[in-house]
Coordinates of C-alpha atoms (C1' of nucleotides) in Angstrom, one line a residue:
Chain A
M1 CA -78.5 16.8 78.7
T2 CA -77.1 16.1 82.2
A3 CA -77.2 18.9 84.7
R4 CA -74.1 21.1 84.7
E5 CA -72.4 20.9 88.1
D6 CA -70.8 24.0 89.5
L7 CA -67.0 24.1 89.1
G8 CA -66.6 25.1 92.8
A9 CA -68.7 22.1 94.0
Q10 CA -66.8 19.7 91.7
F11 CA -63.4 20.8 92.7
A12 CA -64.4 20.9 96.4
R13 CA -65.8 17.4 96.2
I14 CA -62.6 16.0 94.7
A15 CA -60.4 18.0 97.1
R16 CA -62.2 16.6 100.1
R17 CA -61.8 13.1 98.7
L18 CA -58.1 13.6 98.1
V19 CA -57.5 15.1 101.5
A20 CA -59.2 12.2 103.1
L21 CA -56.9 9.8 101.2
E22 CA -53.9 11.8 102.4
Q23 CA -55.0 11.7 106.0
P24 CA -53.8 8.2 107.0
W25 CA -50.3 9.0 105.7
L26 CA -50.2 12.4 107.6
E27 CA -51.3 10.6 110.8
K28 CA -48.7 7.9 110.2
H29 CA -46.0 10.6 110.1
G30 CA -47.6 12.5 113.0
V31 CA -48.3 15.8 111.3
T32 CA -51.5 17.6 110.7
M33 CA -52.5 19.0 107.3
W34 CA -51.5 22.5 108.3
E35 CA -48.2 21.3 109.7
Y36 CA -47.5 19.5 106.5
A37 CA -48.4 22.5 104.4
L38 CA -46.0 24.6 106.5
L39 CA -43.1 22.1 106.2
L40 CA -43.6 21.9 102.5
R41 CA -43.4 25.7 102.2
L42 CA -40.3 25.8 104.4
R43 CA -38.6 23.2 102.3
A44 CA -39.0 25.4 99.2
A45 CA -37.3 28.3 101.1
P46 CA -36.8 29.5 104.7
A47 CA -39.3 32.2 105.8
A48 CA -37.8 35.6 106.6
T49 CA -40.6 36.3 109.1
Q50 CA -43.4 34.4 110.7
L51 CA -45.9 36.8 109.1
E52 CA -44.6 36.0 105.7
L53 CA -44.9 32.3 106.4
A54 CA -48.5 32.7 107.6
R55 CA -49.4 34.6 104.4
A56 CA -47.6 32.1 102.2
I57 CA -49.7 29.1 103.4
N58 CA -52.9 31.2 103.8
Y59 CA -53.0 30.7 107.6
D60 CA -53.8 33.1 110.4
K61 CA -50.7 34.7 112.0
T62 CA -52.1 34.2 115.6
R63 CA -52.7 30.5 115.0
L64 CA -49.3 30.1 113.5
I65 CA -47.7 30.5 116.9
A66 CA -49.1 27.3 118.4
L67 CA -48.3 25.5 115.1
L68 CA -44.6 26.6 115.2
D69 CA -44.4 25.9 119.0
G70 CA -45.3 22.3 118.3
L71 CA -43.0 21.8 115.3
E72 CA -40.1 23.5 117.2
Q73 CA -40.6 21.3 120.2
R74 CA -40.4 18.3 118.0
G75 CA -37.3 19.6 116.5
L76 CA -38.6 20.0 112.9
V77 CA -38.2 23.7 112.6
T78 CA -36.1 26.5 114.2
R79 CA -37.0 30.1 115.1
E80 CA -34.0 32.4 115.0
P81 CA -33.8 36.2 115.4
A82 CA -33.8 37.8 112.0
A83 CA -30.7 39.4 110.8
G84 CA -31.8 43.0 110.1
D85 CA -35.0 43.3 112.2
R86 CA -34.9 42.4 115.9
R87 CA -38.7 42.1 116.0
A88 CA -38.8 39.4 113.4
R89 CA -37.8 35.7 113.5
T90 CA -36.6 33.6 110.6
V91 CA -38.1 30.1 110.4
K92 CA -36.1 27.3 109.0
L93 CA -36.4 23.6 108.5
T94 CA -34.1 21.4 110.6
P95 CA -32.6 18.3 108.9
A96 CA -35.2 16.2 110.8
G97 CA -37.9 18.5 109.5
R98 CA -36.6 18.1 105.9
A99 CA -36.5 14.3 106.3
A100 CA -40.0 14.3 107.8
V101 CA -41.6 16.3 105.0
T102 CA -39.8 14.4 102.3
S103 CA -40.7 10.9 103.5
T104 CA -44.3 12.0 104.1
Q105 CA -44.6 13.4 100.6
R106 CA -43.0 10.3 99.1
E107 CA -45.8 8.2 100.5
I108 CA -48.5 10.6 99.5
H109 CA -47.1 10.7 95.9
R110 CA -47.1 6.9 95.9
M111 CA -50.7 6.9 97.0
E112 CA -51.6 9.3 94.2
D113 CA -49.8 7.2 91.7
G114 CA -52.1 4.3 92.7
L115 CA -55.0 6.5 91.9
L116 CA -54.2 7.2 88.3
P117 CA -51.2 6.5 85.9
G118 CA -48.3 8.9 86.3
E119 CA -48.7 10.2 82.7
K120 CA -52.3 11.1 83.2
R121 CA -51.7 12.7 86.6
A122 CA -48.9 14.8 85.1
A123 CA -51.1 15.9 82.2
L124 CA -53.9 16.7 84.6
Q125 CA -51.7 18.8 86.8
R126 CA -50.3 20.7 83.9
L127 CA -53.8 21.4 82.8
L128 CA -54.8 22.6 86.3
D129 CA -51.7 24.9 86.5
E130 CA -53.7 27.2 84.2
F131 CA -55.9 28.1 87.2
Chain B
M1 CA -37.6 19.8 87.2
T2 CA -40.2 21.8 89.1
A3 CA -41.5 20.4 92.4
R4 CA -44.4 18.1 92.1
E5 CA -47.4 19.6 94.0
D6 CA -49.7 17.3 95.9
L7 CA -53.0 16.7 94.1
G8 CA -55.0 17.4 97.3
A9 CA -53.3 20.7 97.8
Q10 CA -53.8 21.7 94.1
F11 CA -57.5 20.8 94.1
A12 CA -58.1 22.5 97.4
R13 CA -56.3 25.6 96.3
I14 CA -58.4 25.8 93.1
A15 CA -61.6 25.0 95.0
R16 CA -61.0 27.8 97.5
R17 CA -60.5 30.2 94.7
L18 CA -63.7 29.1 92.9
V19 CA -65.8 29.2 96.0
A20 CA -64.5 32.7 96.7
L21 CA -65.6 33.7 93.2
E22 CA -69.0 32.3 93.8
Q23 CA -69.4 34.0 97.1
P24 CA -70.6 37.5 95.8
W25 CA -73.3 35.9 93.8
L26 CA -74.5 33.7 96.7
E27 CA -74.6 36.9 98.8
K28 CA -76.5 38.8 96.1
H29 CA -79.2 36.1 96.2
G30 CA -79.1 35.9 100.0
V31 CA -78.1 32.2 100.4
T32 CA -75.2 30.6 102.0
M33 CA -73.1 27.9 100.3
W34 CA -74.8 25.2 102.3
E35 CA -78.3 26.6 101.5
Y36 CA -77.4 26.7 97.9
A37 CA -76.1 23.1 97.9
L38 CA -79.4 22.0 99.6
L39 CA -81.6 23.9 97.1
L40 CA -79.6 22.4 94.2
R41 CA -80.1 18.9 95.6
L42 CA -83.9 19.5 96.1
R43 CA -84.2 20.8 92.6
A44 CA -82.9 17.4 91.3
A45 CA -85.5 15.6 93.4
P46 CA -87.6 16.1 96.6
A47 CA -86.1 14.4 99.7
A48 CA -88.2 11.7 101.2
T49 CA -86.8 12.4 104.7
Q50 CA -84.6 15.1 106.2
L51 CA -82.0 12.4 107.1
E52 CA -81.7 11.4 103.4
L53 CA -81.3 15.1 102.5
A54 CA -78.5 15.6 105.1
R55 CA -76.6 12.5 103.8
A56 CA -77.1 13.6 100.2
I57 CA -75.3 16.9 100.7
N58 CA -72.8 15.6 103.2
Y59 CA -74.2 17.7 106.0
D60 CA -74.8 17.0 109.7
K61 CA -78.5 16.1 110.4
T62 CA -78.6 18.2 113.6
R63 CA -77.3 21.3 111.7
L64 CA -79.8 20.7 108.9
I65 CA -82.7 21.7 111.2
A66 CA -81.6 25.4 111.4
L67 CA -80.9 25.4 107.7
L68 CA -84.4 24.2 106.9
D69 CA -86.0 26.5 109.4
G70 CA -84.4 29.5 107.7
L71 CA -85.3 28.3 104.2
E72 CA -88.9 27.4 105.2
Q73 CA -89.4 30.8 106.8
R74 CA -88.3 32.5 103.6
G75 CA -90.7 30.3 101.7
L76 CA -88.1 28.5 99.6
V77 CA -88.8 25.0 100.9
T78 CA -91.7 23.1 102.5
R79 CA -91.7 20.4 105.2
E80 CA -94.6 18.0 104.9
P81 CA -95.5 14.9 106.9
A82 CA -94.3 11.9 105.0
A83 CA -96.9 9.6 103.4
G84 CA -96.0 6.3 105.0
D85 CA -94.1 7.3 108.1
R86 CA -95.5 9.8 110.6
R87 CA -92.0 10.4 112.1
A88 CA -90.5 11.6 108.8
R89 CA -91.0 14.8 106.8
T90 CA -90.6 15.2 103.1
V91 CA -88.8 18.3 102.0
K92 CA -89.7 20.0 98.7
L93 CA -88.7 23.1 96.8
T94 CA -91.4 25.8 96.5
P95 CA -91.8 27.6 93.2
A96 CA -89.9 30.5 94.8
G97 CA -87.2 28.2 95.9
R98 CA -86.9 26.8 92.4
A99 CA -86.7 30.3 91.0
A100 CA -84.0 31.3 93.5
V101 CA -81.7 28.4 92.9
T102 CA -82.1 28.6 89.1
S103 CA -81.3 32.3 89.0
T104 CA -78.4 31.9 91.4
Q105 CA -76.9 29.1 89.3
R106 CA -77.4 31.1 86.1
E107 CA -75.2 33.8 87.4
I108 CA -72.6 31.4 88.8
H109 CA -72.4 29.6 85.4
R110 CA -72.0 33.0 83.7
M111 CA -69.2 33.8 86.1
E112 CA -67.5 30.4 85.2
D113 CA -67.9 31.1 81.5
G114 CA -65.9 34.2 82.0
L115 CA -63.1 32.2 83.6
L116 CA -62.5 29.9 80.6
P117 CA -64.2 29.1 77.3
G118 CA -67.3 26.9 77.4
E119 CA -65.7 24.1 75.4
K120 CA -62.6 24.0 77.6
R121 CA -64.8 24.0 80.7
A122 CA -66.9 21.2 79.5
A123 CA -63.9 19.1 78.6
L124 CA -62.3 19.8 81.9
Q125 CA -65.5 18.7 83.8
R126 CA -65.8 15.6 81.7
L127 CA -62.2 14.7 82.6
L128 CA -62.8 15.4 86.3
D129 CA -65.9 13.2 86.2
E130 CA -63.6 10.2 86.3
F131 CA -62.8 11.1 89.9
Chain C
dT1 C1' -47.1 55.9 113.9
dA2 C1' -46.6 51.3 112.1
dT3 C1' -45.1 46.4 112.3
dT4 C1' -43.7 41.6 114.5
dG5 C1' -44.7 38.3 117.6
dT6 C1' -47.7 37.1 121.1
dT7 C1' -51.8 36.3 124.3
dA8 C1' -56.5 36.5 125.5
dT9 C1' -61.1 36.6 123.9
dA10 C1' -65.1 35.9 121.2
dC11 C1' -67.3 33.8 117.5
dT12 C1' -68.5 30.3 114.1
dC13 C1' -68.7 25.8 112.6
dT14 C1' -69.1 21.1 113.6
dA15 C1' -69.7 16.8 116.4
dT16 C1' -71.8 14.2 120.4
dA17 C1' -75.4 13.0 123.6
dA18 C1' -79.9 12.8 124.8
dC19 C1' -84.9 13.6 124.3
dT20 C1' -89.8 12.8 121.9
dA21 C1' -92.7 10.6 118.9
dT22 C1' -93.2 7.2 116.2
dA23 C1' -92.0 2.4 114.0
Chain D
dT1 C1' -85.2 -2.0 120.1
dA2 C1' -84.5 1.1 116.4
dT3 C1' -85.3 5.3 113.6
dA4 C1' -86.7 10.6 112.3
dG5 C1' -86.6 14.9 114.0
dT6 C1' -85.1 17.9 117.4
dT7 C1' -82.6 20.4 121.3
dA8 C1' -78.7 21.3 124.2
dT9 C1' -74.0 21.0 124.9
dA10 C1' -69.2 20.5 124.1
dG11 C1' -65.4 20.9 121.2
dA12 C1' -62.5 22.3 117.3
dG13 C1' -61.3 25.8 114.2
dT14 C1' -61.1 30.6 113.2
dA15 C1' -61.2 35.6 113.6
dT16 C1' -60.7 40.0 116.5
dA17 C1' -58.6 43.0 119.9
dA18 C1' -55.0 44.3 122.5
dC19 C1' -50.2 44.2 124.3
dA20 C1' -44.8 44.5 124.4
dA21 C1' -40.8 45.2 121.8
dT22 C1' -38.9 47.3 117.9
dA23 C1' -38.9 49.9 113.6

DNA sequence: TATTGTTATACTCTATAACTATA
DNA sequence: TATAGTTATAGAGTATAACAATA
């Protein structure tokens, strides 16, 4: 019998490898992993508040400020005063932001398709959705 | 069609969750994740040099010192002058170290078995071994 | 009194450089 | 000249505390 590897270790090892493979594409498009995660989340839906956005991507609200500052300066997201609450600010993707995240993801998906056949990948992801 | 999640993000998310589930058991046994990874590696085989050990668990050689200091003080590992090279030191598990890693892993495996049936887990791990 | 966004601060983790003793 | 172990230092990443504006 071969030694049973811990699930956490196995998943972490594979995740590290996949993230490393994504890295060159993120760099090519000039975004960090956290920025990419944030843009992906905003593409799904605008964030009513920054706090909600921070929670959604599992990021610290105080670190989110600098992240948003950078993305806003580069014209990828906008911060607007929220409708009902003057303390809060809605965060939205700009057209440029939407284009950036979409083209980045397209290349990352292409990279993944080179790793394993599309059918196998889809089956694996369906299986992992149970978690 | 549902949005296709990036593989890296999916694996990282699951890995984070699994590591969080391991955490209470590691704390109960008084070891950090890195210490646990190191002990697991030593149980498989003693390390001829500290450098080899650092590389094996993907850890920085300069940080390894403090990790080994702690484990040695607690009597879980030993550092002995290497046979052929007076610069190097072999690192071995003590009986206490072996007992610690084994009992820790037993509980972690039990936790995993509560997550999903043994057969499914084994099948999943065989599938992931392709990576 | 609590919450949103923000800044400042402290802390942890990780990487780099340099030293010593050997080879 | 290069390598194993080590120490000190710097840097990135992360968490904590506190503040102003608003609820």
